[in-house]
Short mmCIF file of C-alpha atoms in Angstrom, two decimals:
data_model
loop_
_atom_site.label_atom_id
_atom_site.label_comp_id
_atom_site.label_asym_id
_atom_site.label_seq_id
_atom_site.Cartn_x
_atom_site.Cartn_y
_atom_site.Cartn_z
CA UNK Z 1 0.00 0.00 0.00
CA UNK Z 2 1.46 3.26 -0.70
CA UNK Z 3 1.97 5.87 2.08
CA UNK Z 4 1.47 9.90 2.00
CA UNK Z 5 3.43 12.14 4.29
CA UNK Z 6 1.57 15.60 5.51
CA UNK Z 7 -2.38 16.13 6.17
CA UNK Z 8 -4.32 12.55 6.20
CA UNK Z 9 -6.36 12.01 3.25
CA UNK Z 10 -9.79 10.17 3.51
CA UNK Z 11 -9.96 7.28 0.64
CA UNK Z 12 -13.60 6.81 -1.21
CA UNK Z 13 -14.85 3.33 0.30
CA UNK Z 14 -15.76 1.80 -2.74
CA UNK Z 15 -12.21 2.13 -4.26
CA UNK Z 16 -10.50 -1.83 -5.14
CA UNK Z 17 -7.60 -3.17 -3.80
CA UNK Z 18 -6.11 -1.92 -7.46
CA UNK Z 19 -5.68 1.29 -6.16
CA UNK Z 20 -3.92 0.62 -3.01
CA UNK Z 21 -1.14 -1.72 -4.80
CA UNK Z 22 -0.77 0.45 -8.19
CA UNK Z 23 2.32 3.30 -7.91
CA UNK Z 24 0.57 6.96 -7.59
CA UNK Z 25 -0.50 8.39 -10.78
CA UNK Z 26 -0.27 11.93 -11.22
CA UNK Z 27 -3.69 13.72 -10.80
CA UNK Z 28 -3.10 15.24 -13.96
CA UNK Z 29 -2.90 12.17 -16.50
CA UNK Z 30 -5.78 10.80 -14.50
CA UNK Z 31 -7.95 13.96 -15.56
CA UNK Z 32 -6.41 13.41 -19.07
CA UNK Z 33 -7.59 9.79 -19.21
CA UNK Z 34 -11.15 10.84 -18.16
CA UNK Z 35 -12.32 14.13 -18.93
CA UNK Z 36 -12.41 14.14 -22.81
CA UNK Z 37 -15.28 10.99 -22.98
CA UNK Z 38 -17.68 14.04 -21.30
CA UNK Z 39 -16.12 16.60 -24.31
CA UNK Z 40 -16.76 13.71 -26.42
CA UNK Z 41 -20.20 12.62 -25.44
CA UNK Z 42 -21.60 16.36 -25.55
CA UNK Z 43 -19.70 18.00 -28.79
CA UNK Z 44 -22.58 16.49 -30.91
CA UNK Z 45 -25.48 18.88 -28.97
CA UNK Z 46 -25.04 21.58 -31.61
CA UNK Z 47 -24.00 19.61 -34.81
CA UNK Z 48 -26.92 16.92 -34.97
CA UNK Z 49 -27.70 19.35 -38.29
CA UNK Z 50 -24.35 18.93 -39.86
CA UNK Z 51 -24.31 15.16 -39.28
CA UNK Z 52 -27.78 14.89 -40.42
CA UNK Z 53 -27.41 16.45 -43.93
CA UNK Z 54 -23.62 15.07 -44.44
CA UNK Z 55 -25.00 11.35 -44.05
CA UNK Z 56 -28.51 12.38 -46.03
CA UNK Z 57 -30.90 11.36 -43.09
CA UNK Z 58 -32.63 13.13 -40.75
CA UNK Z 59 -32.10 14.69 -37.20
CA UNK Z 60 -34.25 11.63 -35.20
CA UNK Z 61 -31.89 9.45 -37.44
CA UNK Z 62 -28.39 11.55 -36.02
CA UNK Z 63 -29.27 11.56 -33.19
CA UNK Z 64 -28.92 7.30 -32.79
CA UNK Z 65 -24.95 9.01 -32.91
CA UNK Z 66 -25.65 10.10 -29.62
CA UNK Z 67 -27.99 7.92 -28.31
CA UNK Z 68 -25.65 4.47 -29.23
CA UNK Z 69 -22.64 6.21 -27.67
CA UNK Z 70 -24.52 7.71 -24.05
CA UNK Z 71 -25.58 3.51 -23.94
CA UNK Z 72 -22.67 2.06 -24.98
CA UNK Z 73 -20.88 4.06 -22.20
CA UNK Z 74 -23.24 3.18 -19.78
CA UNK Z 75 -23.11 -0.98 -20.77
CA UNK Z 76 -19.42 -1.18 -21.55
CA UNK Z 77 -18.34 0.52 -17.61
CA UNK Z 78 -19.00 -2.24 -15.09
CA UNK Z 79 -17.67 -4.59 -17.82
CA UNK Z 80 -14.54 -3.14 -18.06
CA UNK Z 81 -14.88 -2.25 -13.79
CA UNK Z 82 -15.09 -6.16 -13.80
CA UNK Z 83 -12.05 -6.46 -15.96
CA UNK Z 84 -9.68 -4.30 -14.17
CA UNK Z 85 -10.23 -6.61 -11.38
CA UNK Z 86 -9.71 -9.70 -13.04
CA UNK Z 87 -7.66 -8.71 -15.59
CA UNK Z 88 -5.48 -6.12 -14.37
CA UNK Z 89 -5.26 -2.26 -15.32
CA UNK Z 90 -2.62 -2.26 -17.52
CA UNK Z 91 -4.71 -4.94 -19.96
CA UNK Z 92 -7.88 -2.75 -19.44
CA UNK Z 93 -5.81 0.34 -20.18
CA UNK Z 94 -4.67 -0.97 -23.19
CA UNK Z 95 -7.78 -2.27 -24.59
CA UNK Z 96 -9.61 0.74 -24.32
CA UNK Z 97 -7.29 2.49 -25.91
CA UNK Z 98 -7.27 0.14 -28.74
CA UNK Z 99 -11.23 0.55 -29.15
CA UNK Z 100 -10.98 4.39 -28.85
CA UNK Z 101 -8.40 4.10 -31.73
CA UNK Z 102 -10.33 1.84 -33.57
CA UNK Z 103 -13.37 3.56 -33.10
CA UNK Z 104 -12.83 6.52 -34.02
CA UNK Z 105 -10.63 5.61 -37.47
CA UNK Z 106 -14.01 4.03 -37.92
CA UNK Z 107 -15.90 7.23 -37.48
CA UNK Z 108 -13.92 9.59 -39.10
CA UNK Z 109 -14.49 7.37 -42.42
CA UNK Z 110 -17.27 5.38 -42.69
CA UNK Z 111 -19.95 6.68 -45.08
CA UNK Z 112 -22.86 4.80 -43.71
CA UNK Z 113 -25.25 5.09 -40.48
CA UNK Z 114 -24.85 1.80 -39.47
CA UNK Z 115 -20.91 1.18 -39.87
CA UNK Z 116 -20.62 4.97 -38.25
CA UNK Z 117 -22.68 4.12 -35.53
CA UNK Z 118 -20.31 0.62 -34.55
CA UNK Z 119 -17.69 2.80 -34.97
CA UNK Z 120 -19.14 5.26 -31.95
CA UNK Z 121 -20.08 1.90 -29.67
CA UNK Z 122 -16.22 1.33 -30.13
CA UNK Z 123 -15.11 4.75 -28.80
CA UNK Z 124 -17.66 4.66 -25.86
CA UNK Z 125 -16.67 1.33 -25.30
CA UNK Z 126 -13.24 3.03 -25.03
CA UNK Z 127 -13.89 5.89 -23.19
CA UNK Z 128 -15.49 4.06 -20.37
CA UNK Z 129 -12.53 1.98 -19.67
CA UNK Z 130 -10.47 5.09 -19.33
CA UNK Z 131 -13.49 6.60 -16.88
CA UNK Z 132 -13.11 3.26 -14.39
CA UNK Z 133 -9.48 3.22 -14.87
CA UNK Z 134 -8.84 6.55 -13.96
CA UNK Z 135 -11.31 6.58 -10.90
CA UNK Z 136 -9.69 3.31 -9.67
CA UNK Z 137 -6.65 4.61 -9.67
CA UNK Z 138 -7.66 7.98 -7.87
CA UNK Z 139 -7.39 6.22 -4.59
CA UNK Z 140 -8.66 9.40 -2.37
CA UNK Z 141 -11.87 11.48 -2.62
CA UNK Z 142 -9.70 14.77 -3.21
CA UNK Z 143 -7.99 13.09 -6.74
CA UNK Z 144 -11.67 11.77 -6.85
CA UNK Z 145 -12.79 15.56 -7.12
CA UNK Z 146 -10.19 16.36 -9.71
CA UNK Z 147 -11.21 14.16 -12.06
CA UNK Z 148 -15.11 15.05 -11.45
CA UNK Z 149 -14.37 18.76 -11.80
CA UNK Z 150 -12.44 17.94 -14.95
CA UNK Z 151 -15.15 15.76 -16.01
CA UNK Z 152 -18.13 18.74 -15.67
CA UNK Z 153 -15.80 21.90 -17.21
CA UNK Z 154 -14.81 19.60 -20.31
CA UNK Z 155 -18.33 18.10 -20.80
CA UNK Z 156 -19.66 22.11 -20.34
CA UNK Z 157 -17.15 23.06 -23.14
CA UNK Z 158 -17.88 19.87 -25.46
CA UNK Z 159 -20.88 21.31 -26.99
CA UNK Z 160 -19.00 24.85 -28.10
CA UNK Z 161 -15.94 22.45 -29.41
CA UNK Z 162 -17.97 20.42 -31.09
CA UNK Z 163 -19.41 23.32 -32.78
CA UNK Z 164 -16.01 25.01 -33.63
CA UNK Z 165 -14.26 22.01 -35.04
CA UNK Z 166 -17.35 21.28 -37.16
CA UNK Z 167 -17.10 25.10 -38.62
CA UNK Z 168 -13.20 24.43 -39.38
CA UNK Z 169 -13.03 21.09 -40.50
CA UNK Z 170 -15.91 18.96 -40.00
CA UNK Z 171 -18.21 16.79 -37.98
CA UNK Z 172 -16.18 13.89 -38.07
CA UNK Z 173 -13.26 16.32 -36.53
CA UNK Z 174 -15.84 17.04 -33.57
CA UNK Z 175 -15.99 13.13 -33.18
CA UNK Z 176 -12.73 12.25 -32.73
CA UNK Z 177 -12.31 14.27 -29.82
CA UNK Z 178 -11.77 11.18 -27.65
CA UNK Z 179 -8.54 10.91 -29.07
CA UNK Z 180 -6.87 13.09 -27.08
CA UNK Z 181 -7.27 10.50 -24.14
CA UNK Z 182 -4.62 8.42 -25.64
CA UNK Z 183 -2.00 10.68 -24.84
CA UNK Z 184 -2.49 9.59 -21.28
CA UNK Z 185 -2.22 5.80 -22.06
CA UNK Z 186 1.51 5.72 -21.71
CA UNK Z 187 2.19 7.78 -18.50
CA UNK Z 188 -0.81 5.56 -16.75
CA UNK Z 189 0.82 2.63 -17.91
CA UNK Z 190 3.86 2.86 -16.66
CA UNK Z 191 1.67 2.87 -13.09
CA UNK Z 192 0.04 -0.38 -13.52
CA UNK Z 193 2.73 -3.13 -13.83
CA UNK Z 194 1.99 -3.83 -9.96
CA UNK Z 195 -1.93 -3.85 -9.80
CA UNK Z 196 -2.88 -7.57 -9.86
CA UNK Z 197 -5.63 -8.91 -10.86
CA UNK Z 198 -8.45 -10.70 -9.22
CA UNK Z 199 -9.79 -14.50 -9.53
CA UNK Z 200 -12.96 -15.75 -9.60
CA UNK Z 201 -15.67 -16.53 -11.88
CA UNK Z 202 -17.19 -14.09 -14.22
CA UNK Z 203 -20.99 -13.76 -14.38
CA UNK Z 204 -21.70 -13.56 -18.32
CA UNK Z 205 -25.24 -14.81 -18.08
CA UNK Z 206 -26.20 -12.18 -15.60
CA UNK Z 207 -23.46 -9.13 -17.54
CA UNK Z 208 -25.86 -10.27 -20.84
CA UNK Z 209 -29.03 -9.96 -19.22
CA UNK Z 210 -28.07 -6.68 -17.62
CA UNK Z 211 -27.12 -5.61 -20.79
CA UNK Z 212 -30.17 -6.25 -22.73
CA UNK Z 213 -32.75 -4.73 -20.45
CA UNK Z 214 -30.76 -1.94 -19.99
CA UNK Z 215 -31.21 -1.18 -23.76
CA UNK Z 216 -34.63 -1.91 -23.79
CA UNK Z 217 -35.69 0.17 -21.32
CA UNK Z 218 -33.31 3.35 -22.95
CA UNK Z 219 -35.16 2.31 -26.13
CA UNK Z 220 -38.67 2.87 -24.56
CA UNK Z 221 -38.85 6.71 -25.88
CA UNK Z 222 -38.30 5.78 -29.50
CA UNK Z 223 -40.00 1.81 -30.10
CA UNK Z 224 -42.27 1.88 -27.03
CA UNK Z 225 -44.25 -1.63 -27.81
CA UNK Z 226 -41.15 -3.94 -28.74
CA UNK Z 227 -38.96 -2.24 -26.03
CA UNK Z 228 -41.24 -2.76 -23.03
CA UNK Z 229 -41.60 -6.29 -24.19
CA UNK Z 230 -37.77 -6.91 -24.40
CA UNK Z 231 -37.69 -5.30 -20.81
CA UNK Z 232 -40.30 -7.55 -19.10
CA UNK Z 233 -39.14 -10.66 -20.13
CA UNK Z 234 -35.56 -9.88 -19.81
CA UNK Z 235 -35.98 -8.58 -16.62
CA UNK Z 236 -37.79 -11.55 -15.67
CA UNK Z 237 -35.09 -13.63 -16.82
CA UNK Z 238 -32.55 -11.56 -14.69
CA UNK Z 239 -34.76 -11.97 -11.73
CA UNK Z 240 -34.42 -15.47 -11.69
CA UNK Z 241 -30.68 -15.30 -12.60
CA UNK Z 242 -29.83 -13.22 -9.33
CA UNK Z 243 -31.49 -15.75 -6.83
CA UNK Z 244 -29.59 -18.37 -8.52
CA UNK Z 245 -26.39 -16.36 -7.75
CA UNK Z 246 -26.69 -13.32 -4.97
CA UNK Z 247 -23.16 -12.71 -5.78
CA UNK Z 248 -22.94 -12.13 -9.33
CA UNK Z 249 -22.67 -9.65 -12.01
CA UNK Z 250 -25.99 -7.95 -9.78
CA UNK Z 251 -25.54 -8.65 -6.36
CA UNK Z 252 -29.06 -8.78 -4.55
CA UNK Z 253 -27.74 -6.75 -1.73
CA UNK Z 254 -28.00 -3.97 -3.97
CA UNK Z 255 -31.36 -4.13 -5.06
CA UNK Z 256 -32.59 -5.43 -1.16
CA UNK Z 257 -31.48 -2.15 -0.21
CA UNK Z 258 -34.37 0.92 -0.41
CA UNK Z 259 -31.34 3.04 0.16
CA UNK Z 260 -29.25 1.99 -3.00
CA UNK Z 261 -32.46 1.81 -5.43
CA UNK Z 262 -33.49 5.18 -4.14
CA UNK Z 263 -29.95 6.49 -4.99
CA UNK Z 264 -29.75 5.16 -8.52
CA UNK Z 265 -33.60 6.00 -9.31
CA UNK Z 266 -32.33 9.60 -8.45
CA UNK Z 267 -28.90 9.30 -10.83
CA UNK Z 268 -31.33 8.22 -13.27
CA UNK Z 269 -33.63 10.73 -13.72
CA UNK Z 270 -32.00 13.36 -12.74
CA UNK Z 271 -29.55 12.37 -15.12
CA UNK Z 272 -32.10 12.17 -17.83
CA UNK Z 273 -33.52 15.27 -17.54
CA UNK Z 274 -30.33 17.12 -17.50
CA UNK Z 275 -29.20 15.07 -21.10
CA UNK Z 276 -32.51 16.06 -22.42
CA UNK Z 277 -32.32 19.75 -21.62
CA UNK Z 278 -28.86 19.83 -23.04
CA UNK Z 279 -29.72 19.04 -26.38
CA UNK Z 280 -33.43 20.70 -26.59
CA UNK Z 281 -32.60 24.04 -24.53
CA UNK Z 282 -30.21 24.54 -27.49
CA UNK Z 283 -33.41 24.63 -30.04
CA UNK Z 284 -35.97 26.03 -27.94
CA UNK Z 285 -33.39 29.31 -27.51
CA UNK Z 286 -33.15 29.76 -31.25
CA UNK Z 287 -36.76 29.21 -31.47
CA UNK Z 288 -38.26 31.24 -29.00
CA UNK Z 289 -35.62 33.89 -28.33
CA UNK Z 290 -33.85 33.75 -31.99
CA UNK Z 291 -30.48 33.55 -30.68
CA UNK Z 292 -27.54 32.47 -33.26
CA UNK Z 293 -25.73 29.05 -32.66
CA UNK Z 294 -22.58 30.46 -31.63
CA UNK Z 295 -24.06 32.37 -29.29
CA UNK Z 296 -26.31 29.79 -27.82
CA UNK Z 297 -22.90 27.39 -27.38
CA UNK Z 298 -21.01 30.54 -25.78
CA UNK Z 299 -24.18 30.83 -23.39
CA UNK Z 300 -24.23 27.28 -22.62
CA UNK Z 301 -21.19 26.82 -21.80
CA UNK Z 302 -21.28 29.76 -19.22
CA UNK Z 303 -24.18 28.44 -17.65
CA UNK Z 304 -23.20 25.10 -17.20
CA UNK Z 305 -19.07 25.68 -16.13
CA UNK Z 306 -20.88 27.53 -13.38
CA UNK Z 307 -23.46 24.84 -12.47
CA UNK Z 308 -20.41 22.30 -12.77
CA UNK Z 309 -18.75 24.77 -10.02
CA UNK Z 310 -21.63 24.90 -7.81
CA UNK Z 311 -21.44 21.29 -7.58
CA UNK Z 312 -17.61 21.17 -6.21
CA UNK Z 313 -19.12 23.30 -3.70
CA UNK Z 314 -22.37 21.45 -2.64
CA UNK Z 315 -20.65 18.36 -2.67
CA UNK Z 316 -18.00 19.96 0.05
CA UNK Z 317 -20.73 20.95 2.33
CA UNK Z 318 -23.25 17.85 1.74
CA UNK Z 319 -22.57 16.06 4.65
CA UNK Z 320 -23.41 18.62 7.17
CA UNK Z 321 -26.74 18.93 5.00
CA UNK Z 322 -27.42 15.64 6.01
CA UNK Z 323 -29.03 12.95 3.51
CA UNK Z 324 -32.85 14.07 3.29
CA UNK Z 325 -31.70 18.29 2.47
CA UNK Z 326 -29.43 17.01 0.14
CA UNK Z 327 -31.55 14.88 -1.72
CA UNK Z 328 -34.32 17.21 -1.74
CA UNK Z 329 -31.89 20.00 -3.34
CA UNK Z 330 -31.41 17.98 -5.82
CA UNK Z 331 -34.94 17.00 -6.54
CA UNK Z 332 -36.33 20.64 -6.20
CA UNK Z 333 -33.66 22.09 -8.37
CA UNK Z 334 -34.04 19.48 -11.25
CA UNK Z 335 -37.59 19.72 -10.97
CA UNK Z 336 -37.23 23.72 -11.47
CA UNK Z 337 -34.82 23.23 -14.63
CA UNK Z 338 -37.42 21.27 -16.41
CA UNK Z 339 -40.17 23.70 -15.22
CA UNK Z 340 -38.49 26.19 -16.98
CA UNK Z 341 -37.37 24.70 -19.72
CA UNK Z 342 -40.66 24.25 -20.71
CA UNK Z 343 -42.57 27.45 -19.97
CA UNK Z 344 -39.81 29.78 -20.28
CA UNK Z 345 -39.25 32.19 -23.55
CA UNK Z 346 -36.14 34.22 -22.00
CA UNK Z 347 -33.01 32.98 -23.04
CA UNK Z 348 -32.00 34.02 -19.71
CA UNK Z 349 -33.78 31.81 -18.03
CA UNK Z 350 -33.48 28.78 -20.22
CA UNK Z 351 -29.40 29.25 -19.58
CA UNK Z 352 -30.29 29.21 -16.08
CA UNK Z 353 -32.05 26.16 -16.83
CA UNK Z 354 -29.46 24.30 -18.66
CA UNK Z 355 -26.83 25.10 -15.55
CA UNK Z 356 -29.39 23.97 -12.69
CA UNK Z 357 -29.65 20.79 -14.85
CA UNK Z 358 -26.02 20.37 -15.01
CA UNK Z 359 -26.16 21.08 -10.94
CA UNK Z 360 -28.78 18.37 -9.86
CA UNK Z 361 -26.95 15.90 -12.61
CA UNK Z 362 -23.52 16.04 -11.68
CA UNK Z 363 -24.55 16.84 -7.73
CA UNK Z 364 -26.21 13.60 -7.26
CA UNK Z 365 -23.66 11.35 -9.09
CA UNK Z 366 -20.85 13.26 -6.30
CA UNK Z 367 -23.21 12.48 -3.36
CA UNK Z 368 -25.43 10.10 -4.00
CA UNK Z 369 -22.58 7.48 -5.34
CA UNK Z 370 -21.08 7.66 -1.98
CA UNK Z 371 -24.45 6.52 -0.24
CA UNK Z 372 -25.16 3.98 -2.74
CA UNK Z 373 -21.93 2.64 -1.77
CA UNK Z 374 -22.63 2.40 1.84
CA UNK Z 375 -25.62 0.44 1.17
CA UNK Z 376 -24.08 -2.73 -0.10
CA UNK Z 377 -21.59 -4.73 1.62
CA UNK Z 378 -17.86 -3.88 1.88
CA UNK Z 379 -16.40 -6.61 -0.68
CA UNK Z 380 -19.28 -5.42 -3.04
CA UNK Z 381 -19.29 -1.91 -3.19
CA UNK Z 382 -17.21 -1.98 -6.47
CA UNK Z 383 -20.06 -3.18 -7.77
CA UNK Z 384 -22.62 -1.54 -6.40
CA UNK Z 385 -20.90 1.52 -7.62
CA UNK Z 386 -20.84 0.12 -11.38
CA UNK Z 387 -24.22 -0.40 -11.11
CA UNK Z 388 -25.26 3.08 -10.13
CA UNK Z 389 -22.61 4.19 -12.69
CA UNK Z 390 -24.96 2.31 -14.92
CA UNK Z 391 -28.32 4.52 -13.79
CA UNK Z 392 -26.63 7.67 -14.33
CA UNK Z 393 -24.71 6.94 -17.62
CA UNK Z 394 -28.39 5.49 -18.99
CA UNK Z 395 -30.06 8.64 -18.05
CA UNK Z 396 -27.37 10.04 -20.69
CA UNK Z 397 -28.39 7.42 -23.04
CA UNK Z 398 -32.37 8.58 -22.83
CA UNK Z 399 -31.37 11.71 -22.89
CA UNK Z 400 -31.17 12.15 -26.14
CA UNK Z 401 -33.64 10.47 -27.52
CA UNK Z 402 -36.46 12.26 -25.25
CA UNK Z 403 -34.71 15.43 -26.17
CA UNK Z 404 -35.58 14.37 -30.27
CA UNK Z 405 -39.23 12.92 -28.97
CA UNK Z 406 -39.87 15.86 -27.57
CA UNK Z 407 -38.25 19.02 -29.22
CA UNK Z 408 -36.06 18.48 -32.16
CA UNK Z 409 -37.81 15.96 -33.79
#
């Protein structure tokens, strides 16, 4: 285990045994590792246009670019959070770089839907290696904060990128932003010769099932009928699966506990409604207050760098709060971004939306992660964690497709 000299730091509880036994990582490649898949999951919020008319469908059709990458991020991160623990880091490291490289060659130049859209599961598939990796190796709630704070200004500034590199080169450009994770690879890896990895058996049946019903139910806004009926019997089927084996890919611990599910029903919506006002606010400012899109994407960004900083804030405080204020913050202030996202006609206010979004998303995911981890046992709060990883990054995946349901389709 390494040792720190000066002021004790408090570790997160949820953090593996990878994280004690790898050498320290500097905070700064960590950030690097993580904080472009948020620059890369929002830089498509202003372009869904350019995409649209460059592959000669239309914006509900784009928008399955975003929609495929928010779910394969959310599927592929407890797989690889169960791979760095059997595996290793350096492996996992390695092959999510090779997907993000893959991935995005794929993407910058494929001229179909269908080939572009594999090519986008590859780079999510990616980029949510380099999330768990980087958060494993963290090892205290301070580097913790880093990369979260890193995570919210670069996801804040994604959409105005996105937007730029589009205007000077092209859309593909503003998808291959995830590349610049790679440049972290080799510094990290030099840190992870020492982390071994952990035994056991992996649960595949119960990683499938998860899987499927987890797309179903982020496929509910667009094919309703088919979707719901994919969900029940697959969740069903998982049902069954977890009281076979308590222990597996799902622990039932997790989902005994009211605590846990009420933490990850919170990630989830709250999560969802801040992905769907980040792509609609964008449209319903040009519509209603006939602002340009460079200066919506300026005004965005503003708004939600200074939600993002708000959070840092609330999350230092949170604990003196107590559980029940904090979780009613949260719920009041997402329910007053959506309330005025919908009735609102100043600009002003739909900014202010867009940044108390960004507040209640990324606020819950700082505080309520921590109490979803208390609620499941010690030697399974790695995977309780994944799993409420899971809610949040699928509220990112229905995001989207709301957002077109609703607004820009």
């Amino acid at each position: 285990m390494t040792t720190t000299t000066g002021p004790a730091v408090t570790r997160t509880p949820f953090l593996s045994a990878a994280a004690e036994s790898a050498g320290r990582v500097p905070i700064l490649w960590l950030a690097l590792l993580a904080t472009p898949v948020a620059a890369a999951n929002n830089a498509t919020v202003l372009i869904l246009g350019d995409m649209s008319r460059a592959l000669g469908i239309s914006t509900a059709g784009a928008s399955w670019l975003v929609t495929v990458f928010a779910l394969a991020l959310a599927v592929a991160t407890p797989l690889i959070a169960t791979l760095v623990r059997r595996r290793g880091t350096r492996t996992a490291l390695w092959l999510s770089a090779g997907f993000v490289a893959v991935g995005t060659a794929v993407v910058a130049t494929s001229p179909w839907l269908p080939l572009t859209l594999v090519g986008r599961a590859g780079q999510a598939a990616g980029g949510a290696g380099m999330m768990a990796i980087a958060m494993n190796l963290a090892g205290t709630a301070r580097r913790m904060g880093v990369i979260s704070a890193g995570t919210g200004i670069l996801g804040a500034m994604g959409p105005l990128l996105g937007e730029r590199l589009t205007d000077a080169l092209s859309w593909r450009a503003a998808l291959s932003i995830l590349l610049v994770t790679l440049l972290a690879v080799p510094a990290v890896s030099r840190h992870t010769t020492r982390v071994p990895a952990a035994g056991g058996r992996f649960d595949a049946r119960g990683a499938v099932l998860l899987a499927v019903l987890s797309s179903s139910l982020v496929l509910l806004p667009t094919n309703p009928l088919p979707a719901l009926a994919a969900a029940a019997v697959t969740g069903v089927l998982l049902s069954l699966h977890i009281r076979r084996r308590p222990d597996g890919y799902v622990p039932a611990a997790a989902l005994r506990s009211r605590l846990f599910r009420s933490s990850a029903l919170m990630a989830l919506a709250l999560s969802a409604s801040y992905f769907t006002l980040l792509f609609a606010i964008p449209r319903l400012i040009a519509d209603r207050a006939g602002w340009s899109t460079g200066s919506v994407a300026t005004g965005q960004m503003i708004a939600m760098i200074i939600g993002s900083a708000l959070t840092l804030v609330f999350a230092a405080v949170a604990a003196r709060l107590g559980r029940t204020r904090v979780r009613a913050i949260l719920l009041v202030v997402g329910a007053l971004a959506a309330t005025a996202a919908v009735f609102a006609h100043s600009a002003i206010i739909l900014f202010a939306a867009i940044g108390l979004a960004v507040f209640s998303a990324t606020g819950v995911n700082a505080t309520q992660s921590m109490t979803a981890a208390s609620a499941v046992p010690e030697a399974q709060r790695p995977t309780g964690i994944g799993l409420f990883q899971l809610a949040y990054l699928m509220g990112g995946a229905l995001g989207p497709a709301l957002a077109t349901l609703l607004v820009l389709g």
